[in-house]
Structures are given as C-alpha cells and as structure tokens.
PDB file of C-alpha atoms in Angstrom:
ATOM      1  CA  UNK A   1      -8.319  27.122 173.543  1.00 34.00           C
ATOM      2  CA  UNK A   2      -7.759  30.804 173.590  1.00 37.00           C
ATOM      3  CA  UNK A   3     -10.705  32.981 174.027  1.00 39.00           C
ATOM      4  CA  UNK A   4     -11.485  34.997 170.802  1.00 45.00           C
ATOM      5  CA  UNK A   5     -14.297  37.109 171.982  1.00 48.00           C
ATOM      6  CA  UNK A   6     -14.106  39.563 174.849  1.00 47.00           C
ATOM      7  CA  UNK A   7     -16.374  38.195 177.627  1.00 49.00           C
ATOM      8  CA  UNK A   8     -16.451  34.718 176.204  1.00 57.00           C
ATOM      9  CA  UNK A   9     -14.526  32.314 178.390  1.00 56.00           C
ATOM     10  CA  UNK A  10     -12.638  29.199 177.391  1.00 63.00           C
ATOM     11  CA  UNK A  11     -15.525  26.922 178.883  1.00 65.00           C
ATOM     12  CA  UNK A  12     -18.087  28.584 176.740  1.00 67.00           C
ATOM     13  CA  UNK A  13     -16.043  28.388 173.565  1.00 74.00           C
ATOM     14  CA  UNK A  14     -15.674  24.650 174.372  1.00 75.00           C
ATOM     15  CA  UNK A  15     -19.514  24.249 174.673  1.00 77.00           C
ATOM     16  CA  UNK A  16     -19.789  25.835 171.206  1.00 90.00           C
ATOM     17  CA  UNK A  17     -16.997  23.565 169.934  1.00 91.00           C
ATOM     18  CA  UNK A  18     -18.906  20.490 171.029  1.00 91.00           C
ATOM     19  CA  UNK A  19     -22.171  21.723 169.570  1.00 94.00           C
ATOM     20  CA  UNK A  20     -20.543  22.704 166.381  1.00 95.00           C
ATOM     21  CA  UNK A  21     -18.957  19.205 166.197  1.00 95.00           C
ATOM     22  CA  UNK A  22     -22.400  17.679 166.562  1.00 95.00           C
ATOM     23  CA  UNK A  23     -23.944  19.997 163.879  1.00 97.00           C
ATOM     24  CA  UNK A  24     -21.102  19.048 161.453  1.00 97.00           C
ATOM     25  CA  UNK A  25     -21.587  15.346 162.202  1.00 96.00           C
ATOM     26  CA  UNK A  26     -25.348  15.714 161.500  1.00 97.00           C
ATOM     27  CA  UNK A  27     -24.610  17.565 158.324  1.00 98.00           C
ATOM     28  CA  UNK A  28     -22.545  14.564 157.173  1.00 97.00           C
ATOM     29  CA  UNK A  29     -25.402  12.273 158.067  1.00 97.00           C
ATOM     30  CA  UNK A  30     -27.771  14.286 155.944  1.00 98.00           C
ATOM     31  CA  UNK A  31     -25.359  14.419 153.067  1.00 98.00           C
ATOM     32  CA  UNK A  32     -24.779  10.615 153.297  1.00 97.00           C
ATOM     33  CA  UNK A  33     -28.397   9.962 153.133  1.00 97.00           C
ATOM     34  CA  UNK A  34     -29.527  12.584 150.580  1.00 97.00           C
ATOM     35  CA  UNK A  35     -26.290  12.967 148.583  1.00 96.00           C
ATOM     36  CA  UNK A  36     -25.461  15.812 146.205  1.00 94.00           C
ATOM     37  CA  UNK A  37     -27.651  18.051 143.967  1.00 96.00           C
ATOM     38  CA  UNK A  38     -30.786  18.762 146.030  1.00 97.00           C
ATOM     39  CA  UNK A  39     -32.192  22.182 147.031  1.00 96.00           C
ATOM     40  CA  UNK A  40     -31.015  23.920 150.117  1.00 96.00           C
ATOM     41  CA  UNK A  41     -34.650  23.805 151.511  1.00 97.00           C
ATOM     42  CA  UNK A  42     -34.402  19.982 151.434  1.00 98.00           C
ATOM     43  CA  UNK A  43     -30.995  19.904 153.328  1.00 98.00           C
ATOM     44  CA  UNK A  44     -32.284  22.525 155.727  1.00 97.00           C
ATOM     45  CA  UNK A  45     -35.413  20.532 156.701  1.00 97.00           C
ATOM     46  CA  UNK A  46     -33.449  17.223 157.013  1.00 98.00           C
ATOM     47  CA  UNK A  47     -30.723  18.877 159.070  1.00 98.00           C
ATOM     48  CA  UNK A  48     -33.439  20.183 161.472  1.00 97.00           C
ATOM     49  CA  UNK A  49     -34.934  16.672 161.685  1.00 97.00           C
ATOM     50  CA  UNK A  50     -31.577  15.163 162.647  1.00 97.00           C
ATOM     51  CA  UNK A  51     -30.857  18.076 165.186  1.00 98.00           C
ATOM     52  CA  UNK A  52     -34.251  17.508 166.736  1.00 96.00           C
ATOM     53  CA  UNK A  53     -33.604  13.730 167.042  1.00 97.00           C
ATOM     54  CA  UNK A  54     -30.474  14.525 168.898  1.00 96.00           C
ATOM     55  CA  UNK A  55     -32.278  16.774 171.326  1.00 96.00           C
ATOM     56  CA  UNK A  56     -30.759  19.908 169.816  1.00 97.00           C
ATOM     57  CA  UNK A  57     -33.046  22.909 169.561  1.00 97.00           C
ATOM     58  CA  UNK A  58     -32.965  24.193 165.969  1.00 97.00           C
ATOM     59  CA  UNK A  59     -35.443  26.621 164.333  1.00 96.00           C
ATOM     60  CA  UNK A  60     -35.489  27.171 160.655  1.00 96.00           C
ATOM     61  CA  UNK A  61     -36.596  30.003 158.445  1.00 96.00           C
ATOM     62  CA  UNK A  62     -36.346  32.461 161.442  1.00 96.00           C
ATOM     63  CA  UNK A  63     -37.640  35.960 160.536  1.00 96.00           C
ATOM     64  CA  UNK A  64     -35.058  38.661 161.184  1.00 94.00           C
ATOM     65  CA  UNK A  65     -36.609  42.203 161.141  1.00 92.00           C
ATOM     66  CA  UNK A  66     -34.360  45.135 159.852  1.00 89.00           C
ATOM     67  CA  UNK A  67     -34.596  48.507 161.429  1.00 89.00           C
ATOM     68  CA  UNK A  68     -33.537  51.823 159.736  1.00 92.00           C
ATOM     69  CA  UNK A  69     -33.366  54.781 162.075  1.00 95.00           C
ATOM     70  CA  UNK A  70     -35.595  53.274 164.508  1.00 94.00           C
ATOM     71  CA  UNK A  71     -38.270  52.271 161.961  1.00 95.00           C
ATOM     72  CA  UNK A  72     -38.905  48.551 161.367  1.00 94.00           C
ATOM     73  CA  UNK A  73     -38.845  47.966 157.572  1.00 94.00           C
ATOM     74  CA  UNK A  74     -41.401  45.821 155.866  1.00 95.00           C
ATOM     75  CA  UNK A  75     -38.547  43.861 154.238  1.00 93.00           C
ATOM     76  CA  UNK A  76     -36.816  41.315 156.503  1.00 92.00           C
ATOM     77  CA  UNK A  77     -34.260  38.549 156.314  1.00 93.00           C
ATOM     78  CA  UNK A  78     -34.982  34.855 156.986  1.00 96.00           C
ATOM     79  CA  UNK A  79     -32.146  32.954 158.737  1.00 97.00           C
ATOM     80  CA  UNK A  80     -31.819  29.379 157.469  1.00 97.00           C
ATOM     81  CA  UNK A  81     -31.358  27.770 160.877  1.00 98.00           C
ATOM     82  CA  UNK A  82     -30.626  29.048 164.407  1.00 97.00           C
ATOM     83  CA  UNK A  83     -29.280  26.416 166.755  1.00 97.00           C
ATOM     84  CA  UNK A  84     -29.708  26.688 170.656  1.00 95.00           C
ATOM     85  CA  UNK A  85     -30.425  30.426 170.036  1.00 95.00           C
ATOM     86  CA  UNK A  86     -26.667  31.088 169.562  1.00 95.00           C
ATOM     87  CA  UNK A  87     -25.479  29.561 166.241  1.00 97.00           C
ATOM     88  CA  UNK A  88     -26.676  30.842 162.833  1.00 98.00           C
ATOM     89  CA  UNK A  89     -26.317  28.340 160.143  1.00 98.00           C
ATOM     90  CA  UNK A  90     -26.320  29.655 156.612  1.00 98.00           C
ATOM     91  CA  UNK A  91     -27.055  26.777 154.299  1.00 97.00           C
ATOM     92  CA  UNK A  92     -25.820  26.420 150.644  1.00 98.00           C
ATOM     93  CA  UNK A  93     -26.055  23.737 148.057  1.00 97.00           C
ATOM     94  CA  UNK A  94     -23.537  25.144 145.431  1.00 97.00           C
ATOM     95  CA  UNK A  95     -20.484  24.092 143.674  1.00 95.00           C
ATOM     96  CA  UNK A  96     -18.389  26.745 145.400  1.00 95.00           C
ATOM     97  CA  UNK A  97     -18.781  29.159 148.342  1.00 97.00           C
ATOM     98  CA  UNK A  98     -18.525  32.749 147.174  1.00 97.00           C
ATOM     99  CA  UNK A  99     -17.705  36.041 149.054  1.00 97.00           C
ATOM    100  CA  UNK A 100     -21.283  36.950 148.839  1.00 97.00           C
ATOM    101  CA  UNK A 101     -22.260  33.930 150.807  1.00 98.00           C
ATOM    102  CA  UNK A 102     -19.939  35.040 153.578  1.00 98.00           C
ATOM    103  CA  UNK A 103     -21.142  38.507 153.444  1.00 97.00           C
ATOM    104  CA  UNK A 104     -24.759  37.272 153.961  1.00 96.00           C
ATOM    105  CA  UNK A 105     -23.685  35.499 157.098  1.00 97.00           C
ATOM    106  CA  UNK A 106     -21.588  38.186 158.463  1.00 97.00           C
ATOM    107  CA  UNK A 107     -24.513  40.559 158.078  1.00 95.00           C
ATOM    108  CA  UNK A 108     -26.764  38.192 159.932  1.00 96.00           C
ATOM    109  CA  UNK A 109     -24.287  37.852 162.769  1.00 96.00           C
ATOM    110  CA  UNK A 110     -23.806  41.693 162.974  1.00 93.00           C
ATOM    111  CA  UNK A 111     -27.562  42.280 162.993  1.00 92.00           C
ATOM    112  CA  UNK A 112     -28.416  39.635 165.588  1.00 93.00           C
ATOM    113  CA  UNK A 113     -25.270  39.837 167.634  1.00 93.00           C
ATOM    114  CA  UNK A 114     -25.215  36.090 167.922  1.00 94.00           C
ATOM    115  CA  UNK A 115     -21.720  34.799 168.730  1.00 94.00           C
ATOM    116  CA  UNK A 116     -21.284  31.940 166.082  1.00 96.00           C
ATOM    117  CA  UNK A 117     -22.003  31.401 162.428  1.00 97.00           C
ATOM    118  CA  UNK A 118     -21.587  28.483 160.295  1.00 98.00           C
ATOM    119  CA  UNK A 119     -21.443  28.547 156.523  1.00 98.00           C
ATOM    120  CA  UNK A 120     -22.530  25.016 155.588  1.00 98.00           C
ATOM    121  CA  UNK A 121     -22.430  23.918 151.967  1.00 98.00           C
ATOM    122  CA  UNK A 122     -24.045  20.633 150.776  1.00 98.00           C
ATOM    123  CA  UNK A 123     -21.949  20.514 147.681  1.00 95.00           C
ATOM    124  CA  UNK A 124     -20.182  17.311 146.426  1.00 95.00           C
ATOM    125  CA  UNK A 125     -18.987  16.879 149.935  1.00 96.00           C
ATOM    126  CA  UNK A 126     -19.954  18.894 153.116  1.00 97.00           C
ATOM    127  CA  UNK A 127     -17.967  22.029 153.555  1.00 97.00           C
ATOM    128  CA  UNK A 128     -18.097  24.205 156.633  1.00 97.00           C
ATOM    129  CA  UNK A 129     -16.588  27.569 157.601  1.00 97.00           C
ATOM    130  CA  UNK A 130     -16.852  28.541 161.269  1.00 95.00           C
ATOM    131  CA  UNK A 131     -17.153  32.216 162.271  1.00 95.00           C
ATOM    132  CA  UNK A 132     -17.203  34.025 165.622  1.00 93.00           C
ATOM    133  CA  UNK A 133     -18.609  37.442 166.194  1.00 93.00           C
ATOM    134  CA  UNK A 134     -17.179  40.105 168.489  1.00 92.00           C
ATOM    135  CA  UNK A 135     -19.810  42.469 169.651  1.00 89.00           C
ATOM    136  CA  UNK A 136     -17.249  44.920 171.072  1.00 90.00           C
ATOM    137  CA  UNK A 137     -15.547  45.433 167.665  1.00 93.00           C
ATOM    138  CA  UNK A 138     -18.509  44.403 165.315  1.00 92.00           C
ATOM    139  CA  UNK A 139     -15.927  42.135 163.746  1.00 94.00           C
ATOM    140  CA  UNK A 140     -16.433  38.649 162.288  1.00 94.00           C
ATOM    141  CA  UNK A 141     -13.585  36.274 162.084  1.00 92.00           C
ATOM    142  CA  UNK A 142     -12.927  32.720 160.944  1.00 90.00           C
ATOM    143  CA  UNK A 143     -11.969  30.340 163.785  1.00 83.00           C
ATOM    144  CA  UNK A 144     -11.279  26.706 164.311  1.00 82.00           C
ATOM    145  CA  UNK A 145     -12.786  24.473 166.970  1.00 73.00           C
ATOM    146  CA  UNK A 146     -11.438  21.442 168.616  1.00 71.00           C
ATOM    147  CA  UNK A 147     -14.085  19.450 170.516  1.00 66.00           C
ATOM    148  CA  UNK A 148     -13.470  17.041 173.301  1.00 67.00           C
ATOM    149  CA  UNK A 149     -15.587  14.538 171.267  1.00 62.00           C
ATOM    150  CA  UNK A 150     -13.537  14.583 168.022  1.00 58.00           C
TER     151      UNK A 150
END
C-alpha cells in the first residue's frame, strides 16, 4: 500500500484499513438487522452499539466548535460518529449521495484535521466512500483500502 499522506507510513494506513474493514462490516450487520428506510439517528445509534460490542471506541454526536478570527462562534457542527479519535463517519440514509454530503464531510476533515473520513449511506444497500485528509495540502481525496482481513 502506498502512503497517501505525508508523514503517514504504510503500517498506519494498514491499521486504518483494518479498522475501516471492521466499520463497514458492522454497517452491513446494522443494515441486515434494521433494513432500509429508517432515520439516520437510528442507524447511528445502532452502529455505535455494534462498534462498542467489538471493543471499538466510537462517540456519536460529537460537538465541533467553529472559530472565526480567533473567536469561538455560538454555532457549531455535530459530527455523527468519531471512531478511535481518528475516523469521522458522516452517516446518511438517502437514496443517493450528493456533492453536498461529500462537502460536509470534507469540511469536517479540514476543521478537525482528522486523517480519515467515511461517508456511509444506509440506503437500499450499504454504500461507503473512503476519504483521506492531507494536513500539508489541506486536500481531501478518495482512496481505497485493502485489509489483511478481507
């Protein structure tokens, strides 16, 4: 696996790949149990239950303060799920992922500087897009992972 982010070695990317593999597996488990058509909040909570059962740290509805010229604004974002303090999961329960959904995740990655973002849709089937953030360039790019487990 070739390193996509300056300062992130192949071993660290492989650790993310294995964790992402687990998250996607859990998402399929949740979808198989709950099926299609529920609210994002239901899938979010169920996903956190499953991750916790696997011993994976996941916090949901994480408040993200926003600053402007050094002032903390009263308005803030809420991240759907943050896994192991490194992976942001933006959950959707829609028919189709739109550019606005991607932009939301990209903004979260740029504000937090977290290395990995997953756009996870509980539509008729589970759909996942995986993104990596490069703090040196402030760019977000789509990437693929290959886990040792799958």
